[in-house]
PDB file of C-alpha atoms in Angstrom:
ATOM      1  CA  MET A   1      11.954  14.724   7.346  1.00 34.00           C
ATOM      2  CA  LYS A   2       8.918  17.033   7.522  1.00 35.00           C
ATOM      3  CA  ARG A   3       5.868  14.733   8.214  1.00 34.00           C
ATOM      4  CA  PHE A   4       2.899  14.491   6.471  1.00 33.00           C
ATOM      5  CA  ASN A   5      -0.384  15.928   8.231  1.00 37.00           C
ATOM      6  CA  PRO A   6      -3.386  14.815   6.103  1.00 33.00           C
ATOM      7  CA  PHE A   7      -5.963  16.908   9.188  1.00 31.00           C
ATOM      8  CA  LYS A   8      -4.160  19.432   9.181  1.00 37.00           C
ATOM      9  CA  GLY A   9      -6.310  23.151   8.445  1.00 36.00           C
ATOM     10  CA  SER A  10      -9.568  20.384   8.148  1.00 35.00           C
ATOM     11  CA  SER A  11     -13.003  20.107   9.796  1.00 35.00           C
ATOM     12  CA  VAL A  12     -15.076  16.562   9.219  1.00 35.00           C
ATOM     13  CA  SER A  13     -18.211  17.977   9.937  1.00 39.00           C
ATOM     14  CA  SER A  14     -17.359  20.298   6.991  1.00 39.00           C
ATOM     15  CA  LYS A  15     -15.894  18.284   5.053  1.00 39.00           C
ATOM     16  CA  LYS A  16     -18.887  16.016   5.218  1.00 38.00           C
ATOM     17  CA  LEU A  17     -21.030  18.733   4.245  1.00 33.00           C
ATOM     18  CA  LEU A  18     -18.964  19.360   0.997  1.00 38.00           C
ATOM     19  CA  TRP A  19     -18.738  15.403   0.476  1.00 35.00           C
ATOM     20  CA  LEU A  20     -22.730  15.039   1.125  1.00 33.00           C
ATOM     21  CA  GLY A  21     -23.708  18.766  -1.444  1.00 40.00           C
ATOM     22  CA  ALA A  22     -21.213  17.113  -3.887  1.00 40.00           C
ATOM     23  CA  VAL A  23     -23.504  13.059  -4.300  1.00 37.00           C
ATOM     24  CA  ALA A  24     -26.670  14.740  -6.036  1.00 34.00           C
ATOM     25  CA  GLY A  25     -24.777  15.896  -8.756  1.00 41.00           C
ATOM     26  CA  LEU A  26     -21.293  13.460  -9.101  1.00 44.00           C
ATOM     27  CA  LEU A  27     -22.690  10.733 -11.225  1.00 44.00           C
ATOM     28  CA  GLY A  28     -24.026  13.383 -14.192  1.00 47.00           C
ATOM     29  CA  GLY A  29     -21.362  15.758 -13.057  1.00 46.00           C
ATOM     30  CA  ILE A  30     -18.753  13.605 -13.574  1.00 47.00           C
ATOM     31  CA  GLN A  31     -19.828  11.887 -16.445  1.00 48.00           C
ATOM     32  CA  ALA A  32     -20.704  15.292 -18.491  1.00 43.00           C
ATOM     33  CA  ALA A  33     -17.027  16.214 -18.097  1.00 44.00           C
ATOM     34  CA  SER A  34     -15.839  13.111 -19.752  1.00 46.00           C
ATOM     35  CA  ALA A  35     -17.835  13.130 -22.283  1.00 55.00           C
ATOM     36  CA  ASP A  36     -16.091  16.370 -23.766  1.00 65.00           C
ATOM     37  CA  THR A  37     -13.145  15.214 -23.581  1.00 79.00           C
ATOM     38  CA  LEU A  38     -13.184  10.898 -23.678  1.00 93.00           C
ATOM     39  CA  PRO A  39     -11.522   9.075 -26.087  1.00 96.00           C
ATOM     40  CA  PRO A  40     -13.565   6.271 -27.842  1.00 96.00           C
ATOM     41  CA  LEU A  41     -14.229   3.173 -26.247  1.00 98.00           C
ATOM     42  CA  PRO A  42     -11.995   0.415 -27.643  1.00 98.00           C
ATOM     43  CA  LYS A  43     -14.056  -1.760 -29.947  1.00 98.00           C
ATOM     44  CA  TYR A  44     -13.191  -5.053 -28.226  1.00 97.00           C
ATOM     45  CA  ILE A  45     -14.358  -3.359 -24.228  1.00 98.00           C
ATOM     46  CA  ALA A  46     -17.150  -2.219 -26.535  1.00 98.00           C
ATOM     47  CA  ASP A  47     -18.240  -5.698 -27.973  1.00 98.00           C
ATOM     48  CA  GLN A  48     -18.239  -7.249 -24.490  1.00 97.00           C
ATOM     49  CA  GLY A  49     -21.271  -5.435 -24.039  1.00 97.00           C
ATOM     50  CA  LYS A  50     -19.780  -5.028 -20.143  1.00 98.00           C
ATOM     51  CA  LEU A  51     -16.957  -3.635 -17.855  1.00 99.00           C
ATOM     52  CA  ARG A  52     -14.570  -6.791 -16.014  1.00 99.00           C
ATOM     53  CA  VAL A  53     -12.641  -6.094 -13.615  1.00 99.00           C
ATOM     54  CA  GLY A  54     -10.407  -7.807 -11.210  1.00 99.00           C
ATOM     55  CA  VAL A  55     -10.974  -6.501  -7.545  1.00 99.00           C
ATOM     56  CA  LYS A  56     -10.164  -7.432  -3.932  1.00 97.00           C
ATOM     57  CA  CYS A  57     -12.451  -9.289  -1.733  1.00 96.00           C
ATOM     58  CA  ASP A  58     -10.808  -9.885   1.475  1.00 91.00           C
ATOM     59  CA  TYR A  59      -9.802  -6.033   1.742  1.00 91.00           C
ATOM     60  CA  PRO A  60     -12.280  -3.363   3.194  1.00 92.00           C
ATOM     61  CA  PRO A  61     -12.715  -0.791   2.394  1.00 93.00           C
ATOM     62  CA  ALA A  62     -10.861  -0.665  -0.811  1.00 95.00           C
ATOM     63  CA  GLY A  63     -12.964  -4.443  -1.980  1.00 97.00           C
ATOM     64  CA  PHE A  64     -15.211  -7.071   0.240  1.00 96.00           C
ATOM     65  CA  LEU A  65     -17.346  -9.132  -0.074  1.00 97.00           C
ATOM     66  CA  GLY A  66     -21.325  -7.502   1.375  1.00 97.00           C
ATOM     67  CA  SER A  67     -23.644  -9.235   3.694  1.00 96.00           C
ATOM     68  CA  ASP A  68     -25.247 -10.508   0.290  1.00 97.00           C
ATOM     69  CA  GLY A  69     -21.254 -12.012  -0.697  1.00 97.00           C
ATOM     70  CA  LYS A  70     -21.008  -9.873  -3.366  1.00 97.00           C
ATOM     71  CA  PRO A  71     -18.375  -7.341  -4.047  1.00 98.00           C
ATOM     72  CA  THR A  72     -18.490  -3.873  -2.584  1.00 98.00           C
ATOM     73  CA  GLY A  73     -16.526  -1.293  -1.507  1.00 98.00           C
ATOM     74  CA  VAL A  74     -14.010   1.975  -2.053  1.00 98.00           C
ATOM     75  CA  GLU A  75     -13.111   0.067  -5.794  1.00 99.00           C
ATOM     76  CA  ILE A  76     -15.774  -1.471  -6.809  1.00 99.00           C
ATOM     77  CA  ASP A  77     -17.585   1.989  -6.685  1.00 99.00           C
ATOM     78  CA  MET A  78     -14.997   3.012  -9.228  1.00 99.00           C
ATOM     79  CA  ALA A  79     -15.343  -0.131 -10.922  1.00 99.00           C
ATOM     80  CA  ARG A  80     -19.589   0.634 -11.518  1.00 99.00           C
ATOM     81  CA  HIS A  81     -18.776   4.672 -12.386  1.00 98.00           C
ATOM     82  CA  ILE A  82     -17.207   3.476 -14.995  1.00 99.00           C
ATOM     83  CA  ALA A  83     -20.026   0.971 -16.225  1.00 98.00           C
ATOM     84  CA  GLN A  84     -22.058   3.521 -16.395  1.00 98.00           C
ATOM     85  CA  ILE A  85     -20.021   5.716 -18.414  1.00 98.00           C
ATOM     86  CA  ALA A  86     -18.683   3.486 -21.207  1.00 98.00           C
ATOM     87  CA  PHE A  87     -21.906   0.946 -20.990  1.00 98.00           C
ATOM     88  CA  GLY A  88     -24.930   3.513 -19.463  1.00 97.00           C
ATOM     89  CA  SER A  89     -25.486   0.966 -16.655  1.00 98.00           C
ATOM     90  CA  PRO A  90     -23.054   0.808 -13.406  1.00 98.00           C
ATOM     91  CA  ASP A  91     -24.560  -2.866 -13.666  1.00 98.00           C
ATOM     92  CA  LYS A  92     -22.970  -3.357 -16.762  1.00 99.00           C
ATOM     93  CA  VAL A  93     -19.679  -4.613 -15.006  1.00 99.00           C
ATOM     94  CA  ASP A  94     -18.493  -8.304 -13.900  1.00 99.00           C
ATOM     95  CA  LEU A  95     -16.149  -8.269 -11.304  1.00 99.00           C
ATOM     96  CA  GLN A  96     -14.018 -10.660 -10.178  1.00 99.00           C
ATOM     97  CA  CYS A  97     -12.282 -11.433  -7.067  1.00 98.00           C
ATOM     98  CA  VAL A  98      -8.554 -11.585  -6.994  1.00 98.00           C
ATOM     99  CA  THR A  99      -5.682 -11.447  -4.434  1.00 94.00           C
ATOM    100  CA  SER A 100      -2.664  -9.834  -4.434  1.00 92.00           C
ATOM    101  CA  GLU A 101      -0.761 -13.778  -5.640  1.00 93.00           C
ATOM    102  CA  ASN A 102      -3.276 -13.764  -8.476  1.00 96.00           C
ATOM    103  CA  ARG A 103      -4.429 -10.417  -9.793  1.00 97.00           C
ATOM    104  CA  ILE A 104      -1.474 -10.018 -12.205  1.00 98.00           C
ATOM    105  CA  PRO A 105      -1.854 -13.364 -13.686  1.00 98.00           C
ATOM    106  CA  THR A 106      -5.906 -12.874 -14.109  1.00 98.00           C
ATOM    107  CA  LEU A 107      -5.491  -9.933 -15.874  1.00 99.00           C
ATOM    108  CA  MET A 108      -2.827 -11.648 -18.575  1.00 98.00           C
ATOM    109  CA  ALA A 109      -5.213 -14.451 -19.254  1.00 98.00           C
ATOM    110  CA  LYS A 110      -7.624 -11.917 -20.331  1.00 98.00           C
ATOM    111  CA  LYS A 111     -10.109 -13.349 -17.920  1.00 98.00           C
ATOM    112  CA  VAL A 112     -10.811  -9.260 -16.684  1.00 99.00           C
ATOM    113  CA  ASP A 113      -9.916  -6.359 -18.545  1.00 99.00           C
ATOM    114  CA  LEU A 114      -8.772  -3.832 -15.430  1.00 99.00           C
ATOM    115  CA  LEU A 115      -7.502  -4.269 -12.422  1.00 99.00           C
ATOM    116  CA  LEU A 116      -9.113  -1.939  -9.402  1.00 99.00           C
ATOM    117  CA  ALA A 117      -6.947  -3.709  -7.161  1.00 98.00           C
ATOM    118  CA  THR A 118      -5.045  -1.564  -4.510  1.00 95.00           C
ATOM    119  CA  LEU A 119      -1.862  -1.992  -6.577  1.00 95.00           C
ATOM    120  CA  GLY A 120       1.526  -0.400  -6.315  1.00 92.00           C
ATOM    121  CA  ILE A 121       3.030   0.749  -9.385  1.00 95.00           C
ATOM    122  CA  PHE A 122       6.360   0.110  -8.938  1.00 89.00           C
ATOM    123  CA  PRO A 123       9.358  -0.804 -11.727  1.00 92.00           C
ATOM    124  CA  ALA A 124       8.916  -4.672 -11.424  1.00 91.00           C
ATOM    125  CA  ARG A 125       5.443  -4.361 -12.432  1.00 95.00           C
ATOM    126  CA  GLN A 126       5.885  -2.116 -15.007  1.00 97.00           C
ATOM    127  CA  LYS A 127       7.933  -4.688 -16.764  1.00 97.00           C
ATOM    128  CA  VAL A 128       4.804  -7.025 -17.108  1.00 98.00           C
ATOM    129  CA  ILE A 129       1.881  -4.639 -17.548  1.00 99.00           C
ATOM    130  CA  ASP A 130       1.323  -1.231 -18.140  1.00 99.00           C
ATOM    131  CA  PHE A 131      -0.621   1.416 -15.386  1.00 99.00           C
ATOM    132  CA  THR A 132      -3.501   3.839 -15.517  1.00 99.00           C
ATOM    133  CA  VAL A 133      -2.833   6.868 -14.502  1.00 98.00           C
ATOM    134  CA  PRO A 134      -2.240   6.862 -10.284  1.00 98.00           C
ATOM    135  CA  TYR A 135      -5.351   7.895  -8.571  1.00 98.00           C
ATOM    136  CA  PHE A 136      -4.516   6.821  -5.009  1.00 96.00           C
ATOM    137  CA  TRP A 137      -1.025   6.540  -2.803  1.00 95.00           C
ATOM    138  CA  GLY A 138      -0.487   4.101  -0.046  1.00 91.00           C
ATOM    139  CA  SER A 139       2.191   3.458   2.328  1.00 93.00           C
ATOM    140  CA  SER A 140       2.682  -0.367   3.890  1.00 96.00           C
ATOM    141  CA  THR A 141       2.931  -0.200   8.099  1.00 96.00           C
ATOM    142  CA  PHE A 142       2.799  -2.989  10.878  1.00 98.00           C
ATOM    143  CA  LEU A 143       0.097  -4.896  13.209  1.00 98.00           C
ATOM    144  CA  VAL A 144       1.058  -6.471  15.756  1.00 98.00           C
ATOM    145  CA  ALA A 145      -1.149  -7.806  19.335  1.00 97.00           C
ATOM    146  CA  LYS A 146      -2.231  -5.244  21.116  1.00 96.00           C
ATOM    147  CA  ASP A 147       0.511  -6.389  24.266  1.00 97.00           C
ATOM    148  CA  SER A 148       3.359  -7.061  21.733  1.00 97.00           C
ATOM    149  CA  PRO A 149       6.553  -4.599  22.944  1.00 97.00           C
ATOM    150  CA  TYR A 150       6.838  -3.706  19.689  1.00 98.00           C
ATOM    151  CA  HIS A 151       6.488   0.268  18.644  1.00 97.00           C
ATOM    152  CA  THR A 152       9.263   1.056  15.867  1.00 97.00           C
ATOM    153  CA  ASN A 153      10.185  -0.467  12.437  1.00 96.00           C
ATOM    154  CA  ALA A 154      13.253  -1.260  13.756  1.00 96.00           C
ATOM    155  CA  GLU A 155      12.424  -3.384  16.669  1.00 98.00           C
ATOM    156  CA  VAL A 156      10.506  -5.620  13.763  1.00 98.00           C
ATOM    157  CA  LEU A 157      12.833  -6.121  10.889  1.00 98.00           C
ATOM    158  CA  ASP A 158      14.275  -8.772  12.087  1.00 97.00           C
ATOM    159  CA  LYS A 159      11.384 -10.548  13.327  1.00 98.00           C
ATOM    160  CA  LYS A 160       9.281 -13.520  11.407  1.00 98.00           C
ATOM    161  CA  ILE A 161       6.856 -11.190   9.453  1.00 99.00           C
ATOM    162  CA  ILE A 162       3.769 -12.156   8.351  1.00 99.00           C
ATOM    163  CA  ALA A 163       2.541 -10.772   4.815  1.00 98.00           C
ATOM    164  CA  LEU A 164       0.626 -11.362   1.599  1.00 95.00           C
ATOM    165  CA  LYS A 165       1.912 -13.346  -1.649  1.00 94.00           C
ATOM    166  CA  GLY A 166       2.317 -10.792  -4.118  1.00 91.00           C
ATOM    167  CA  GLY A 167       1.735  -7.601  -2.072  1.00 90.00           C
ATOM    168  CA  SER A 168       4.731  -4.869  -2.404  1.00 90.00           C
ATOM    169  CA  GLN A 169       5.920  -5.578   0.841  1.00 95.00           C
ATOM    170  CA  ILE A 170       7.537  -8.468   0.480  1.00 95.00           C
ATOM    171  CA  THR A 171       9.648  -6.975  -2.378  1.00 93.00           C
ATOM    172  CA  TRP A 172      10.443  -4.155   0.124  1.00 95.00           C
ATOM    173  CA  LEU A 173      10.892  -6.205   2.884  1.00 97.00           C
ATOM    174  CA  THR A 174      13.343  -8.703   0.694  1.00 96.00           C
ATOM    175  CA  GLN A 175      15.002  -5.241   0.337  1.00 95.00           C
ATOM    176  CA  ASN A 176      15.220  -3.611   3.072  1.00 96.00           C
ATOM    177  CA  ALA A 177      15.006  -6.548   6.148  1.00 97.00           C
ATOM    178  CA  PRO A 178      17.054  -9.340   4.593  1.00 96.00           C
ATOM    179  CA  LYS A 179      17.357 -10.894   8.230  1.00 96.00           C
ATOM    180  CA  ALA A 180      13.520 -10.510   8.845  1.00 98.00           C
ATOM    181  CA  GLU A 181      11.194 -14.385   7.926  1.00 98.00           C
ATOM    182  CA  LEU A 182       9.226 -14.008   5.527  1.00 98.00           C
ATOM    183  CA  ILE A 183       5.572 -15.620   5.936  1.00 98.00           C
ATOM    184  CA  ARG A 184       3.666 -15.190   2.964  1.00 98.00           C
ATOM    185  CA  MET A 185       0.160 -15.797   3.191  1.00 97.00           C
ATOM    186  CA  ASN A 186      -2.749 -15.844   0.586  1.00 93.00           C
ATOM    187  CA  THR A 187      -5.449 -13.792   1.913  1.00 91.00           C
ATOM    188  CA  ASN A 188      -5.949 -10.930   4.748  1.00 90.00           C
ATOM    189  CA  SER A 189      -8.776 -13.729   6.786  1.00 92.00           C
ATOM    190  CA  ASP A 190      -5.161 -16.228   6.501  1.00 95.00           C
ATOM    191  CA  ALA A 191      -2.665 -12.953   7.704  1.00 96.00           C
ATOM    192  CA  LEU A 192      -4.741 -12.418  11.379  1.00 96.00           C
ATOM    193  CA  GLN A 193      -5.597 -16.003  11.984  1.00 97.00           C
ATOM    194  CA  SER A 194      -1.657 -16.510  11.502  1.00 97.00           C
ATOM    195  CA  LEU A 195      -1.077 -12.963  13.626  1.00 98.00           C
ATOM    196  CA  ARG A 196      -3.030 -14.418  16.323  1.00 96.00           C
ATOM    197  CA  GLN A 197      -1.915 -18.061  16.621  1.00 96.00           C
ATOM    198  CA  GLY A 198       2.174 -16.330  16.916  1.00 96.00           C
ATOM    199  CA  ARG A 199       3.197 -17.876  14.058  1.00 97.00           C
ATOM    200  CA  GLY A 200       4.831 -14.349  12.965  1.00 98.00           C
ATOM    201  CA  GLU A 201       5.415 -11.239  14.912  1.00 98.00           C
ATOM    202  CA  ALA A 202       3.606  -8.646  12.891  1.00 99.00           C
ATOM    203  CA  TYR A 203       1.454  -8.252  10.109  1.00 98.00           C
ATOM    204  CA  THR A 204       2.361  -6.232   7.488  1.00 98.00           C
ATOM    205  CA  GLY A 205       0.060  -4.195   4.762  1.00 95.00           C
ATOM    206  CA  ASP A 206      -0.999  -1.346   3.477  1.00 92.00           C
ATOM    207  CA  VAL A 207      -1.654   1.085   6.131  1.00 92.00           C
ATOM    208  CA  ALA A 208      -5.338   2.466   4.752  1.00 87.00           C
ATOM    209  CA  SER A 209      -6.570  -1.270   5.334  1.00 87.00           C
ATOM    210  CA  LEU A 210      -4.825  -2.153   8.314  1.00 92.00           C
ATOM    211  CA  ILE A 211      -6.271   0.573  10.080  1.00 90.00           C
ATOM    212  CA  ASN A 212     -10.011  -0.234   9.236  1.00 86.00           C
ATOM    213  CA  LEU A 213      -9.201  -3.805  11.019  1.00 89.00           C
ATOM    214  CA  LEU A 214      -8.729  -1.961  14.444  1.00 90.00           C
ATOM    215  CA  PRO A 215     -12.257  -1.914  15.108  1.00 88.00           C
ATOM    216  CA  SER A 216     -13.131  -5.120  14.458  1.00 90.00           C
ATOM    217  CA  ASN A 217     -10.257  -6.391  15.785  1.00 94.00           C
ATOM    218  CA  PRO A 218      -9.389  -5.044  19.388  1.00 95.00           C
ATOM    219  CA  ASP A 219      -6.756  -7.534  20.610  1.00 97.00           C
ATOM    220  CA  LEU A 220      -4.069  -6.064  17.593  1.00 97.00           C
ATOM    221  CA  ARG A 221      -2.917  -2.834  17.059  1.00 97.00           C
ATOM    222  CA  MET A 222      -0.780  -0.188  14.798  1.00 96.00           C
ATOM    223  CA  LEU A 223       2.465   0.640  14.448  1.00 96.00           C
ATOM    224  CA  PRO A 224       2.140   4.741  14.995  1.00 93.00           C
ATOM    225  CA  LEU A 225       1.364   6.342  11.851  1.00 87.00           C
ATOM    226  CA  LYS A 226       5.118   7.778  11.444  1.00 90.00           C
ATOM    227  CA  GLU A 227       6.364   4.546  11.220  1.00 94.00           C
ATOM    228  CA  GLN A 228       5.005   4.086   7.993  1.00 93.00           C
ATOM    229  CA  TYR A 229       7.206   2.444   4.779  1.00 95.00           C
ATOM    230  CA  ASP A 230       6.966   1.963   1.335  1.00 93.00           C
ATOM    231  CA  VAL A 231       5.153   5.122   0.463  1.00 92.00           C
ATOM    232  CA  GLN A 232       3.973   4.780  -3.649  1.00 90.00           C
ATOM    233  CA  TRP A 233       1.313   5.328  -6.171  1.00 95.00           C
ATOM    234  CA  GLY A 234      -1.004   3.011  -7.135  1.00 96.00           C
ATOM    235  CA  GLY A 235      -2.995   2.829 -10.482  1.00 98.00           C
ATOM    236  CA  GLY A 236      -4.970   0.528 -12.219  1.00 99.00           C
ATOM    237  CA  GLY A 237      -4.083  -2.351 -14.189  1.00 99.00           C
ATOM    238  CA  ILE A 238      -3.660  -3.016 -17.562  1.00 99.00           C
ATOM    239  CA  ARG A 239      -2.307  -5.437 -20.430  1.00 99.00           C
ATOM    240  CA  LYS A 240       1.068  -3.491 -22.216  1.00 98.00           C
ATOM    241  CA  GLY A 241       0.025  -2.210 -25.660  1.00 97.00           C
ATOM    242  CA  GLU A 242      -3.383  -1.398 -24.634  1.00 98.00           C
ATOM    243  CA  GLN A 243      -2.925   2.738 -24.985  1.00 98.00           C
ATOM    244  CA  GLU A 244      -6.861   2.998 -26.309  1.00 98.00           C
ATOM    245  CA  TRP A 245      -7.742   1.685 -23.079  1.00 99.00           C
ATOM    246  CA  LYS A 246      -5.811   3.836 -21.071  1.00 99.00           C
ATOM    247  CA  ALA A 247      -6.104   6.678 -22.587  1.00 98.00           C
ATOM    248  CA  TYR A 248     -10.386   6.124 -22.228  1.00 98.00           C
ATOM    249  CA  LEU A 249      -9.040   5.733 -18.095  1.00 98.00           C
ATOM    250  CA  ASP A 250      -7.228   8.034 -17.068  1.00 98.00           C
ATOM    251  CA  VAL A 251      -9.361  10.279 -19.058  1.00 98.00           C
ATOM    252  CA  ILE A 252     -11.870   8.816 -16.630  1.00 98.00           C
ATOM    253  CA  LEU A 253      -9.599   8.812 -13.316  1.00 98.00           C
ATOM    254  CA  GLN A 254      -8.459  12.690 -13.837  1.00 97.00           C
ATOM    255  CA  ASP A 255     -11.772  13.601 -13.381  1.00 96.00           C
ATOM    256  CA  MET A 256     -12.653  11.261 -10.823  1.00 97.00           C
ATOM    257  CA  LYS A 257      -9.919  13.013  -8.492  1.00 96.00           C
ATOM    258  CA  SER A 258     -11.109  16.466 -10.002  1.00 95.00           C
ATOM    259  CA  GLN A 259     -15.112  16.742  -9.288  1.00 96.00           C
ATOM    260  CA  HIS A 260     -14.275  15.103  -5.713  1.00 96.00           C
ATOM    261  CA  PHE A 261     -15.761  11.553  -6.328  1.00 98.00           C
ATOM    262  CA  TYR A 262     -13.795   9.955  -3.647  1.00 98.00           C
ATOM    263  CA  GLY A 263     -14.945  11.856  -0.575  1.00 97.00           C
ATOM    264  CA  PRO A 264     -19.233  10.430  -0.547  1.00 97.00           C
ATOM    265  CA  VAL A 265     -17.540   7.064  -1.370  1.00 98.00           C
ATOM    266  CA  VAL A 266     -15.394   6.613   1.209  1.00 97.00           C
ATOM    267  CA  ASP A 267     -17.911   7.703   3.527  1.00 96.00           C
ATOM    268  CA  LYS A 268     -20.143   4.835   2.336  1.00 96.00           C
ATOM    269  CA  TYR A 269     -17.419   2.775   3.919  1.00 96.00           C
ATOM    270  CA  VAL A 270     -15.908   4.606   6.683  1.00 93.00           C
ATOM    271  CA  LYS A 271     -17.727   5.848   9.312  1.00 89.00           C
ATOM    272  CA  GLU A 272     -14.415   6.547  12.240  1.00 88.00           C
ATOM    273  CA  PRO A 273     -14.006  10.291  11.358  1.00 91.00           C
ATOM    274  CA  VAL A 274     -10.273  10.118  11.438  1.00 84.00           C
ATOM    275  CA  VAL A 275      -9.584   7.415   9.245  1.00 88.00           C
ATOM    276  CA  ARG A 276     -12.312   8.593   6.804  1.00 92.00           C
ATOM    277  CA  ASP A 277     -10.170  11.244   6.182  1.00 92.00           C
ATOM    278  CA  LEU A 278      -6.847   9.706   6.147  1.00 89.00           C
ATOM    279  CA  MET A 279      -8.886   7.536   3.641  1.00 92.00           C
ATOM    280  CA  VAL A 280      -9.465  10.570   1.509  1.00 94.00           C
ATOM    281  CA  ALA A 281      -6.303  11.885   1.556  1.00 92.00           C
ATOM    282  CA  THR A 282      -5.018   9.069   0.097  1.00 94.00           C
ATOM    283  CA  TYR A 283      -7.222   9.753  -2.940  1.00 96.00           C
ATOM    284  CA  GLU A 284      -7.032  13.317  -3.371  1.00 94.00           C
ATOM    285  CA  THR A 285      -3.254  14.490  -2.404  1.00 91.00           C
ATOM    286  CA  ASP A 286      -0.100  14.150  -3.090  1.00 87.00           C
ATOM    287  CA  PRO A 287       1.677  11.305  -1.088  1.00 84.00           C
ATOM    288  CA  PRO A 288       3.887  12.354   2.135  1.00 76.00           C
ATOM    289  CA  GLN A 289       7.380  12.877   0.850  1.00 67.00           C
ATOM    290  CA  LYS A 290       9.985  10.371   1.768  1.00 54.00           C
TER     291      LYS A 290
END
């Protein structure tokens, strides 16, 4: 299988210049582009006077709590951008922290009207909710102790594996690694603590999230990127039957991608050049071939 290289032919310095040059006109440019083609904002959304969004709060750089204790991250910036277009202000947004386990129930209970929460698109979820157009692709891998003897998926797939409740990794492992003993945790922090305590041999999660944990967790390492598995598209989650809302969001998300919204945003949260390039690739390129 041909391996995907998100860095091939790229120059970090030239990318950075491109991103910085786009920042000044980014908000106005995307808003203007959307204004020509945007369907009407659904009345029930407009009547609320704000955008209600479920976001991750322990999953950097997609969503996490900043030093002020408030949600921040790539998907939070996305939510604020949509609020700017819908209501004229990035502050007209109600950000509610959700986990992998409770994000869909939170949406179905009408506590939020949109999920921007690292939500992979796959059949089991499509039976319950609808999705916007995809805005990122993701894949999964394993985090292990730095002195662990494991270097390939095959070496861990029959071991005790830590995973987040409600995460797509559990579905994949259940189908593809029947000998694995799954240890389900609620949050990233709980999973890391369990790994250090030796409750599991590996912690599995999204590559984009795990790779960002490495600088602050030098006692851990990630399996090689060639070992990534379960490559899939991800998008925003909405309730079934809300076609006007989907049409509205789809136009905005498509414009955000075409106008390179994500480069400058990722640059705010990810400083390591290789990690930053990988992150931008997940938003602005097609996924690797399976």
